[in-house]
mmCIF file of N, CA and C in Angstrom:
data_model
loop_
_atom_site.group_PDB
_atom_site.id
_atom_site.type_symbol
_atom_site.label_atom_id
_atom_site.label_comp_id
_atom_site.label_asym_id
_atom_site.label_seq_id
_atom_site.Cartn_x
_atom_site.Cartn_y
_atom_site.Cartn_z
ATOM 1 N N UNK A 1 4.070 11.346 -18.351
ATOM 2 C CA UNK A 1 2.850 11.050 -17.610
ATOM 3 C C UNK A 1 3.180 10.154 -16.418
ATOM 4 N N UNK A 2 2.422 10.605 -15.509
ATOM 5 C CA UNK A 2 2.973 9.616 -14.128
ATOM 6 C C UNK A 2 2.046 8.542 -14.076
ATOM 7 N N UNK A 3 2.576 7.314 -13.806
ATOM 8 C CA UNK A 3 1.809 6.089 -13.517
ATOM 9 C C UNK A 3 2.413 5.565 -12.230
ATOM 10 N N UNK A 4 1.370 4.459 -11.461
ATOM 11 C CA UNK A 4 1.726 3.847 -10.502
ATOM 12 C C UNK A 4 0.821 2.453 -10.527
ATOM 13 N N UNK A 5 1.520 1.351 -10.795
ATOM 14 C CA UNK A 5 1.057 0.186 -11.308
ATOM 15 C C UNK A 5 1.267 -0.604 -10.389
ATOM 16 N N UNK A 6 0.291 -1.318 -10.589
ATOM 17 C CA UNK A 6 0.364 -2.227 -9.227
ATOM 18 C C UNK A 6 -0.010 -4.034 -9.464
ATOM 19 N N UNK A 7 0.695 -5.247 -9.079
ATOM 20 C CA UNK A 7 0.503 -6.130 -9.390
ATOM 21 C C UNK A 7 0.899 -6.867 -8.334
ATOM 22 N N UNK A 8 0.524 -8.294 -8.278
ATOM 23 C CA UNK A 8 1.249 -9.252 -7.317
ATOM 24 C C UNK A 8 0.137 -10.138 -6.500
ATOM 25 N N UNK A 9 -1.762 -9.662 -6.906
ATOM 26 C CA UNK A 9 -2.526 -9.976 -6.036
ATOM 27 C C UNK A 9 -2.840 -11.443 -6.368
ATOM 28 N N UNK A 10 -4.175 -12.248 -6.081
ATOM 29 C CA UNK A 10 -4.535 -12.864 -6.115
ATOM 30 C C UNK A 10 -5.094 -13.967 -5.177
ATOM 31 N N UNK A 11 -5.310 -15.582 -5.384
ATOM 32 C CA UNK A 11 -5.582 -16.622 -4.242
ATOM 33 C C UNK A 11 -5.031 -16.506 -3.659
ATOM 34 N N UNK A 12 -4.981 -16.842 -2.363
ATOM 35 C CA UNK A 12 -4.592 -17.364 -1.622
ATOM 36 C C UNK A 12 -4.990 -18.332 -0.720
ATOM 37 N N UNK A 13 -4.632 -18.880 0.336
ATOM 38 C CA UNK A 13 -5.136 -20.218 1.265
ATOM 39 C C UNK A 13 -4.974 -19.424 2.522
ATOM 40 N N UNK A 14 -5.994 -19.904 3.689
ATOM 41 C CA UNK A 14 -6.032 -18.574 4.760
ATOM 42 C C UNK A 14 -4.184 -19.262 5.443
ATOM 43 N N UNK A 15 -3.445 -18.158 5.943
ATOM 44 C CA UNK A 15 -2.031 -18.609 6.129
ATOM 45 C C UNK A 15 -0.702 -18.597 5.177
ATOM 46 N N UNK A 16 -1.615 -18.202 4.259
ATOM 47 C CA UNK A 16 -0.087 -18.039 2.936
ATOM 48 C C UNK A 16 0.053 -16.401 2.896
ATOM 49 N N UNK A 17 0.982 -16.280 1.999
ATOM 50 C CA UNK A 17 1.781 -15.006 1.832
ATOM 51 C C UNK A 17 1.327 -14.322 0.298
ATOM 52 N N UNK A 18 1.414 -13.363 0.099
ATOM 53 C CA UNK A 18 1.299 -12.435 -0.834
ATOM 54 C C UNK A 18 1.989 -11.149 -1.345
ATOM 55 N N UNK A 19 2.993 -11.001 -2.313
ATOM 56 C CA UNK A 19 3.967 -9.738 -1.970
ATOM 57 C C UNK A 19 3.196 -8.786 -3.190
ATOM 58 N N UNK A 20 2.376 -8.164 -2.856
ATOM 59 C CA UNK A 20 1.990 -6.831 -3.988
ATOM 60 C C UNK A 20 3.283 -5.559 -4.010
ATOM 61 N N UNK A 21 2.960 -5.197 -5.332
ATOM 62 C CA UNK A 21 4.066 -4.454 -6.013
ATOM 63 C C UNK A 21 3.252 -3.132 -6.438
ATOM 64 N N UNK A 22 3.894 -1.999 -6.502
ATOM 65 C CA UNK A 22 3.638 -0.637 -7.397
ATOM 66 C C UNK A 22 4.755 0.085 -7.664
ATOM 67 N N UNK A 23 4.740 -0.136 -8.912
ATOM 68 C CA UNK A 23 6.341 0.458 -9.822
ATOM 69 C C UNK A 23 5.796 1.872 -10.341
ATOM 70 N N UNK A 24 5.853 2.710 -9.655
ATOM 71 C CA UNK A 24 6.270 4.483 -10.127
ATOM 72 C C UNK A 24 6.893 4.694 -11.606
ATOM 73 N N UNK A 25 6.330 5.186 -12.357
ATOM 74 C CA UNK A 25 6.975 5.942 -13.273
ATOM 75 C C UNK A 25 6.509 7.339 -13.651
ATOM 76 N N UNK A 26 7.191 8.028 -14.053
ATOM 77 C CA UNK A 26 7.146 9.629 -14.073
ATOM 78 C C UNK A 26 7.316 10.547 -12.619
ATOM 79 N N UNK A 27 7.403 9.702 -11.736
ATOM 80 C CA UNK A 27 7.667 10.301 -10.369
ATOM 81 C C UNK A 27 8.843 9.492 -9.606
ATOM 82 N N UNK A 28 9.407 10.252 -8.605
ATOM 83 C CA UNK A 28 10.368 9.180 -7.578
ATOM 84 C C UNK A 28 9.476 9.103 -6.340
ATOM 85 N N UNK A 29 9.677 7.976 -6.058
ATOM 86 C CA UNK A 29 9.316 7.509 -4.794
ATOM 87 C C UNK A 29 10.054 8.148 -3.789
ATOM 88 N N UNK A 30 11.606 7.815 -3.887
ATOM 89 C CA UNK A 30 11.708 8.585 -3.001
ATOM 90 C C UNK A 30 11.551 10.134 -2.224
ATOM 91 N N UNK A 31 10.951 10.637 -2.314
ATOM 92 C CA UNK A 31 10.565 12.217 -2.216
ATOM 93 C C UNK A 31 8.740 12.219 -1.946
ATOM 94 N N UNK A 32 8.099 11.030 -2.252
ATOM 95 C CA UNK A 32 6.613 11.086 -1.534
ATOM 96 C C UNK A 32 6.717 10.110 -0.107
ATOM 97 N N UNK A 33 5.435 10.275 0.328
ATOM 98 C CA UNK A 33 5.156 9.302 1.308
ATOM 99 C C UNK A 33 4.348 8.377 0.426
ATOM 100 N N UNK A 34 4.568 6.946 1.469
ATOM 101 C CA UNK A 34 3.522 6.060 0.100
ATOM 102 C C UNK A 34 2.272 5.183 1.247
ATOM 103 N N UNK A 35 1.353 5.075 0.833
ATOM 104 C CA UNK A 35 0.199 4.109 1.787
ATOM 105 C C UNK A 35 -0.625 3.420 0.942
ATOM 106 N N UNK A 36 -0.911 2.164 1.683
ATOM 107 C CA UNK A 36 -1.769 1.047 1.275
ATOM 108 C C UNK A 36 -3.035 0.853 1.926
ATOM 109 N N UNK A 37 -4.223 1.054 0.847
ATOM 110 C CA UNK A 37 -5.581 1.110 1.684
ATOM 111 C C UNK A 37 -5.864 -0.256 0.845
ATOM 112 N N UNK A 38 -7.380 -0.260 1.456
ATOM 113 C CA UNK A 38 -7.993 -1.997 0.456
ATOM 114 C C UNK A 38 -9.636 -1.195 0.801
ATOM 115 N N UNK A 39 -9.765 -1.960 -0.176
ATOM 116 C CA UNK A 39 -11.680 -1.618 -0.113
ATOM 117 C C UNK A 39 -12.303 -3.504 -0.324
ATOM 118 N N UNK A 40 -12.952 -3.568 0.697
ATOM 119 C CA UNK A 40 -13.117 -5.350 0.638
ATOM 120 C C UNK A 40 -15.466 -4.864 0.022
ATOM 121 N N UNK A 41 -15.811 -5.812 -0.491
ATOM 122 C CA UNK A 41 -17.002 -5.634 -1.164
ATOM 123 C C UNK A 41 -18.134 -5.082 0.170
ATOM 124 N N UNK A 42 -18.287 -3.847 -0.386
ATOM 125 C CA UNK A 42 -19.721 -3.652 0.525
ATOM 126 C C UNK A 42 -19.448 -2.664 1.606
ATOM 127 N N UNK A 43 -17.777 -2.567 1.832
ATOM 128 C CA UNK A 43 -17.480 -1.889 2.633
ATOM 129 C C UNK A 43 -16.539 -0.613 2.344
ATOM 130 N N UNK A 44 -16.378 0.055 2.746
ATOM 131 C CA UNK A 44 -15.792 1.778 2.596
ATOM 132 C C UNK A 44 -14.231 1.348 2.719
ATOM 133 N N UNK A 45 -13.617 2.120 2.116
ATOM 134 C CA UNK A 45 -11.977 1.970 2.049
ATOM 135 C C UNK A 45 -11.346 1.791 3.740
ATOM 136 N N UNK A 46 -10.265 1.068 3.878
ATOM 137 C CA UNK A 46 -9.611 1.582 4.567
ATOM 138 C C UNK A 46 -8.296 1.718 4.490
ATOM 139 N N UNK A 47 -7.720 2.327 5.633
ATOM 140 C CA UNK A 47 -5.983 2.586 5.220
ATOM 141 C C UNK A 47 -5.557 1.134 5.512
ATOM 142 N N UNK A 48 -4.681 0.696 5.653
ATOM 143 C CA UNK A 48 -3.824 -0.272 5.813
ATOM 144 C C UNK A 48 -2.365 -0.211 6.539
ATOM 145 N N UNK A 49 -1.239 0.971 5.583
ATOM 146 C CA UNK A 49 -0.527 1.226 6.182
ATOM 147 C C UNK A 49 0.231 2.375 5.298
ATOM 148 N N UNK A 50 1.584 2.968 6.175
ATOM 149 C CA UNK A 50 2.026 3.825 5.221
ATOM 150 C C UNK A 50 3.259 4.106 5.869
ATOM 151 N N UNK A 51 3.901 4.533 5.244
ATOM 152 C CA UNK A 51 5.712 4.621 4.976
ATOM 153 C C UNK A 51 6.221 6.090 4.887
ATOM 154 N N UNK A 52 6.521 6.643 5.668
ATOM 155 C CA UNK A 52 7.110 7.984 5.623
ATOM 156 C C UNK A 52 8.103 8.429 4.375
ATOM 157 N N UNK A 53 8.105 10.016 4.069
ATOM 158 C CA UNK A 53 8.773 10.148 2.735
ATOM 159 C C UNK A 53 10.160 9.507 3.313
ATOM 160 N N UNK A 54 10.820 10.004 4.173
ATOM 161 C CA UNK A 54 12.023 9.707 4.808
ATOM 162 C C UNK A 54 12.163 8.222 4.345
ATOM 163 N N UNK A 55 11.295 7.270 4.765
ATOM 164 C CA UNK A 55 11.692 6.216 4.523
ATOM 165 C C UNK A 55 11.791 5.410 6.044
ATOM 166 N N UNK A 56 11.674 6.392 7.534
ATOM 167 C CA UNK A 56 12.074 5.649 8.157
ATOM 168 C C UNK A 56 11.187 5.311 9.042
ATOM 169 N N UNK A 57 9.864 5.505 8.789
ATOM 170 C CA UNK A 57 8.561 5.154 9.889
ATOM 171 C C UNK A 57 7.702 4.448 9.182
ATOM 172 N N UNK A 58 7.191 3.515 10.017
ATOM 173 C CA UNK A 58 6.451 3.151 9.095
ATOM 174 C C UNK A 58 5.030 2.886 10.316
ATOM 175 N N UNK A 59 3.977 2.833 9.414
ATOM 176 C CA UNK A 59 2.691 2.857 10.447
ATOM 177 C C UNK A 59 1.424 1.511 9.669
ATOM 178 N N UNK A 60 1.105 0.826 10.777
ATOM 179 C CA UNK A 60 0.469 -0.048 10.525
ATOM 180 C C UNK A 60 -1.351 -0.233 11.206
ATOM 181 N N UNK A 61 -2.129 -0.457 10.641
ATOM 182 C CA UNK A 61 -3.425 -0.610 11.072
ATOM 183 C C UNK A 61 -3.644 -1.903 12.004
ATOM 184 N N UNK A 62 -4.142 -1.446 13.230
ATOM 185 C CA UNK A 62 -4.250 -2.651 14.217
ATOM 186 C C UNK A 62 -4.523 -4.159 13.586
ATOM 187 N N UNK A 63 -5.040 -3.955 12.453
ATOM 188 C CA UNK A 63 -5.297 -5.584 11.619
ATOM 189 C C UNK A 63 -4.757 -6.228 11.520
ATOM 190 N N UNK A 64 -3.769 -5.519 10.675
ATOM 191 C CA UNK A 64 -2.435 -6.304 10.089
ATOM 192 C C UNK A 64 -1.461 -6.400 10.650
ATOM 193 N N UNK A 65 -1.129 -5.281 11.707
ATOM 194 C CA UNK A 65 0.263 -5.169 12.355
ATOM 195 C C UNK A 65 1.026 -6.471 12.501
ATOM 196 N N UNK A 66 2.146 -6.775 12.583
ATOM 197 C CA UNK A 66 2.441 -8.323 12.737
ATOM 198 C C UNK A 66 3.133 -9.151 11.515
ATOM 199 N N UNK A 67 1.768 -8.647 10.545
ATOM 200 C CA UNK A 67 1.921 -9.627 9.820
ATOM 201 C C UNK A 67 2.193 -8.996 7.943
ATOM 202 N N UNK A 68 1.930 -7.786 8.490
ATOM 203 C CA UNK A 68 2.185 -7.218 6.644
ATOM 204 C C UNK A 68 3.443 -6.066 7.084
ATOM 205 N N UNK A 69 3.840 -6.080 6.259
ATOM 206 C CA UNK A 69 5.303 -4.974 6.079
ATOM 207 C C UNK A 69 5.104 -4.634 4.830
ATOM 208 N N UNK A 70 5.164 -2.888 4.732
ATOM 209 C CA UNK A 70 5.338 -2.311 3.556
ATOM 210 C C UNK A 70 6.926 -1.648 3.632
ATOM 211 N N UNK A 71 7.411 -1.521 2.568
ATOM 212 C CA UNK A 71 8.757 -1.109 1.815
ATOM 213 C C UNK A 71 9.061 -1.129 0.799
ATOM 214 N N UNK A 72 10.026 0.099 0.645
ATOM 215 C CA UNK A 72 10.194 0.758 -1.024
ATOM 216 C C UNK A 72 11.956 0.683 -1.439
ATOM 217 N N UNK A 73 11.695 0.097 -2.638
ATOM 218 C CA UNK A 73 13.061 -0.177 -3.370
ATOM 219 C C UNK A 73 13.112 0.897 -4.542
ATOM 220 N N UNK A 74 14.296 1.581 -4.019
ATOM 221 C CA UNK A 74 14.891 3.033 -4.544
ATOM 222 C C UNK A 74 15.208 2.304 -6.009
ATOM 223 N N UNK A 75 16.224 1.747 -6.224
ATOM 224 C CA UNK A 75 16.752 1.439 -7.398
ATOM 225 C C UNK A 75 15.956 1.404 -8.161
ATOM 226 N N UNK A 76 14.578 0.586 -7.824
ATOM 227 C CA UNK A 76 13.521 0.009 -9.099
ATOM 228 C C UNK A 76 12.194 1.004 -9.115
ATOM 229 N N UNK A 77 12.212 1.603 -8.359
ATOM 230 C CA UNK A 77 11.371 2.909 -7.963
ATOM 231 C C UNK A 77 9.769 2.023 -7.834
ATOM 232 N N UNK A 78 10.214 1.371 -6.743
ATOM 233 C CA UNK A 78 8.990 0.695 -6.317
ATOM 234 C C UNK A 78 8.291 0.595 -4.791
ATOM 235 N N UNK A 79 7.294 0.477 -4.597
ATOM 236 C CA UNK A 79 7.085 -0.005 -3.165
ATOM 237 C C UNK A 79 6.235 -1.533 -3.036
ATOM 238 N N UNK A 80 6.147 -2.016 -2.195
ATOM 239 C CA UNK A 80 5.952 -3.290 -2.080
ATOM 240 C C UNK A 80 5.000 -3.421 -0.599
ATOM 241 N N UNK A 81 3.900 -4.223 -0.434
ATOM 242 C CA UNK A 81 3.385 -4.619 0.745
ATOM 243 C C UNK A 81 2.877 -6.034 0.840
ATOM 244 N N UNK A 82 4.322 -6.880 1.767
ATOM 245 C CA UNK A 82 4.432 -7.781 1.694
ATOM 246 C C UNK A 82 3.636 -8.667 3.169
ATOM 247 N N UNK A 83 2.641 -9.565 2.678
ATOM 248 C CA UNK A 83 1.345 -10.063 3.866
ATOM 249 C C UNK A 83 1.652 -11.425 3.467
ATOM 250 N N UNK A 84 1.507 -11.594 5.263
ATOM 251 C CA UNK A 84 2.150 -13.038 5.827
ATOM 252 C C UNK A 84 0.891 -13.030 6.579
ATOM 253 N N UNK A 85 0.816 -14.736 6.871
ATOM 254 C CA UNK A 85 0.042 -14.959 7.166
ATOM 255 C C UNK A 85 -1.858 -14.558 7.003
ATOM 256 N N UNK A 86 -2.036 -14.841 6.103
ATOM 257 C CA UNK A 86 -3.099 -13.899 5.582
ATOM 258 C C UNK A 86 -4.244 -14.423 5.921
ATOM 259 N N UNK A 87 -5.592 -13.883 6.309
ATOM 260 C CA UNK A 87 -6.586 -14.569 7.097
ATOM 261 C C UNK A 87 -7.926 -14.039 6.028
ATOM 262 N N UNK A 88 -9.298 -14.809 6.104
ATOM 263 C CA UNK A 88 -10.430 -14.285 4.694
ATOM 264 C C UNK A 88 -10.698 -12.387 5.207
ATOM 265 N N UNK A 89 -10.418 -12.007 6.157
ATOM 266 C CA UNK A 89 -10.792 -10.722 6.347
ATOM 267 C C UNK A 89 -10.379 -9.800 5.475
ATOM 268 N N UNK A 90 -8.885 -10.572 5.201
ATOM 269 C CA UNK A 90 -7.820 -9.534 4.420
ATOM 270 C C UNK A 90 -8.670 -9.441 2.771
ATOM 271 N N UNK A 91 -9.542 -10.306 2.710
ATOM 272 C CA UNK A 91 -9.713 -10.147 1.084
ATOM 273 C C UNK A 91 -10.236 -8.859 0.960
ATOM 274 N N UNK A 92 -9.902 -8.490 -0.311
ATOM 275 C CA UNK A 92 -10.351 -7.385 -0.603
ATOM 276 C C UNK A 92 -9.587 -6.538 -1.825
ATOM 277 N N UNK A 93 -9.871 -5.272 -2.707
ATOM 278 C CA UNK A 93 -9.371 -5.338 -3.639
ATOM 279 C C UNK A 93 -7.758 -3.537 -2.968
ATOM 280 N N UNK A 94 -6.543 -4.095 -3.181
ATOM 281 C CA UNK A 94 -6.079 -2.984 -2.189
ATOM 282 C C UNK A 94 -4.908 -2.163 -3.603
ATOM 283 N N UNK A 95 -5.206 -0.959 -2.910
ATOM 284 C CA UNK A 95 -4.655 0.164 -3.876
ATOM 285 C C UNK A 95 -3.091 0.906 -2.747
ATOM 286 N N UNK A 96 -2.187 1.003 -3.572
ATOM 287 C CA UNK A 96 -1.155 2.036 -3.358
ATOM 288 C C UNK A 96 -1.672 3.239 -3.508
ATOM 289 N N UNK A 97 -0.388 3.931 -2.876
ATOM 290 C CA UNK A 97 -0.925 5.465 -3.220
ATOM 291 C C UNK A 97 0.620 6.334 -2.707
ATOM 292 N N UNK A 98 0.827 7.224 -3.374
ATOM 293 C CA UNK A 98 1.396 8.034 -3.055
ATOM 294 C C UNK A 98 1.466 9.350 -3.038
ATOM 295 N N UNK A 99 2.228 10.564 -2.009
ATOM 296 C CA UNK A 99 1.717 12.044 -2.425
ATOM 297 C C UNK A 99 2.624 12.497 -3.309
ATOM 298 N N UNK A 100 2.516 13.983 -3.722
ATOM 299 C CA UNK A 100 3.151 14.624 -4.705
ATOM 300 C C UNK A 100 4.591 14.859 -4.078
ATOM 301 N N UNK A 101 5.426 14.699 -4.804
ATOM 302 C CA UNK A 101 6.938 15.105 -4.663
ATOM 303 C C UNK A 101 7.345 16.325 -3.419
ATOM 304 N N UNK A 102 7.786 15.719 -2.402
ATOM 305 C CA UNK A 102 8.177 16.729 -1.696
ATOM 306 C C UNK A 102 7.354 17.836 -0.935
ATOM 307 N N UNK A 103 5.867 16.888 -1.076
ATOM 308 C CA UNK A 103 5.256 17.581 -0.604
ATOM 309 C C UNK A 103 4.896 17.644 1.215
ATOM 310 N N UNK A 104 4.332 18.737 1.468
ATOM 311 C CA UNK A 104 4.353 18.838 3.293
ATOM 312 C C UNK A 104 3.422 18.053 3.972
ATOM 313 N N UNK A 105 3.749 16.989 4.409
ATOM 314 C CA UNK A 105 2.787 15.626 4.518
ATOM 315 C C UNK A 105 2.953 15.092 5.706
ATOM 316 N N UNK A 106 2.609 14.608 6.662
ATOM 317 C CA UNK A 106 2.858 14.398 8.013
ATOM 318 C C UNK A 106 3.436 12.509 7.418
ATOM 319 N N UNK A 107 4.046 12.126 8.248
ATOM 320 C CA UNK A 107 4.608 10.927 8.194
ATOM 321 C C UNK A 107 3.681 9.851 7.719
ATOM 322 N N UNK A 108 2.426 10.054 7.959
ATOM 323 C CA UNK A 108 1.721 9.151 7.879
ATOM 324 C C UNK A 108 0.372 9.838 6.969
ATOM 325 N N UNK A 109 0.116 10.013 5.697
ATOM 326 C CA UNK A 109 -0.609 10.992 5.427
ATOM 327 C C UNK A 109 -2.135 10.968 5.947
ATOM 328 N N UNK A 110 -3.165 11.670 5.226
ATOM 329 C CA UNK A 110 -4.254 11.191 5.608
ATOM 330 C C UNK A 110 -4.639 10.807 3.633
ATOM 331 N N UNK A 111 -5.870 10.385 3.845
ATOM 332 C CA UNK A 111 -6.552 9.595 2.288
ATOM 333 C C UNK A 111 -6.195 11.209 1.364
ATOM 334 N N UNK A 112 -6.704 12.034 1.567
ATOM 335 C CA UNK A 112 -6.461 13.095 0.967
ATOM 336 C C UNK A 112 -5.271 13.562 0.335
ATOM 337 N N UNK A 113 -4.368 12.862 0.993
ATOM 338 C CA UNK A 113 -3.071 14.076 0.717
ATOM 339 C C UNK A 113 -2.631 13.390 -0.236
ATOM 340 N N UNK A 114 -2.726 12.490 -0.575
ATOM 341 C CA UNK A 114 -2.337 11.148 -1.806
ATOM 342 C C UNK A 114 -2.824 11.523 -3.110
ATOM 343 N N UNK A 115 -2.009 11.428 -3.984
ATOM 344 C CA UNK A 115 -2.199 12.060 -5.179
ATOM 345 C C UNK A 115 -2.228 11.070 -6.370
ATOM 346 N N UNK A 116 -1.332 10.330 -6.327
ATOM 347 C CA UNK A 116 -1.126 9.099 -7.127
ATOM 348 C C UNK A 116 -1.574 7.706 -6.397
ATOM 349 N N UNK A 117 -2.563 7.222 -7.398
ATOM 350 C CA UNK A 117 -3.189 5.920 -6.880
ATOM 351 C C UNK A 117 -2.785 4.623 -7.830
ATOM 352 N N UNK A 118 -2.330 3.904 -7.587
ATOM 353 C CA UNK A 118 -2.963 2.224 -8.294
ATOM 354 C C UNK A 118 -3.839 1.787 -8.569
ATOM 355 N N UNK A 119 -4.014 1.100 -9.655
ATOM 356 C CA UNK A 119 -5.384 0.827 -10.401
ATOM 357 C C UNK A 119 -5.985 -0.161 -9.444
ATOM 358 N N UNK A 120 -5.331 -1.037 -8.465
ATOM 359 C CA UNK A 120 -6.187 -2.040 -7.762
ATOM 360 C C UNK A 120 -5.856 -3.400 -7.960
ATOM 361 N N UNK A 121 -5.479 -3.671 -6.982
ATOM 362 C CA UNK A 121 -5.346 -5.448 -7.343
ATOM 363 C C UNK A 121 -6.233 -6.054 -6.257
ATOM 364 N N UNK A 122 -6.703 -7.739 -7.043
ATOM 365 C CA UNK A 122 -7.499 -8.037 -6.018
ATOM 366 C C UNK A 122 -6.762 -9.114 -5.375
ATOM 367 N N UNK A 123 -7.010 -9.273 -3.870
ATOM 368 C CA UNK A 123 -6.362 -11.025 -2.957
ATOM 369 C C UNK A 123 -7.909 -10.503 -2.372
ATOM 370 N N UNK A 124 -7.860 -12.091 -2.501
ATOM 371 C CA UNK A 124 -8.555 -13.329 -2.298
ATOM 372 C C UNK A 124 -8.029 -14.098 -1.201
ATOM 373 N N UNK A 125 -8.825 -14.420 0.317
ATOM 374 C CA UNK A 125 -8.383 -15.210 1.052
ATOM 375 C C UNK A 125 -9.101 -16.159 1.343
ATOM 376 N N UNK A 126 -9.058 -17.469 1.046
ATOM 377 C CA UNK A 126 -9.901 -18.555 0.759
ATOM 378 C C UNK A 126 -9.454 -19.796 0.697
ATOM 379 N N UNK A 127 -10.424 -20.708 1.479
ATOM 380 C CA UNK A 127 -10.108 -22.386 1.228
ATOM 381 C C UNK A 127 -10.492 -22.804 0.338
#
């Protein structure tokens, strides 16, 4: 059974850092594309960012650019989206996602093409 688990959220202080995690099992990472959306209360999902299957593009939402970097560690079959500097906008509860193995996906997918999701973690940006 494929899972994609996700952990790492929580407080924060506006200006601190946060490294969220989603560890793959039953699938490889390497062979999907992977993206990070957030859904903050009241409001409709959005993307965040996303990581080509290749591994070598990566695409960021005018928000964050700057300040969050996503990347995936082959060995541990994980991806990671690591946010610096974090401001109260960012709160919100944010999900991984990845598509099916090898599938025909433009570098950057769209919400659709994502097959495997994370249950959700929440950050909190707050004094």
């Amino acid at each position: 059974q494929s899972q994609f688990v996700e952990s790492g959220g929580g407080l924060v202080q506006p200006g601190g850092s946060l490294r969220l995690s989603c560890a793959a099992s039953g699938f490889i990472l390497d062979y999907s594309a992977i993206g990070w959306f957030r859904q903050a209360p009241g409001k409709e999902r959005e993307w965040v960012s996303c990581l080509s299957m290749s591994g070598t593009t990566t695409t960021y939402a005018d928000s964050v650019k700057g300040r969050f970097t996503i990347s995936r560690d082959s060995a541990v079959n994980t991806v990671y989206l690591q946010m610096n500097n974090l401001k109260p906008e960012d709160t919100a509860v944010y999900y991984c996602a990845a598509t099916a193995s090898r599938a025909r996906v433009p570098d950057c997918p769209r919400s659709n093409d994502f097959v495997y999701w994370g249950q959700g973690t929440q950050v909190t940006v707050s004094s």
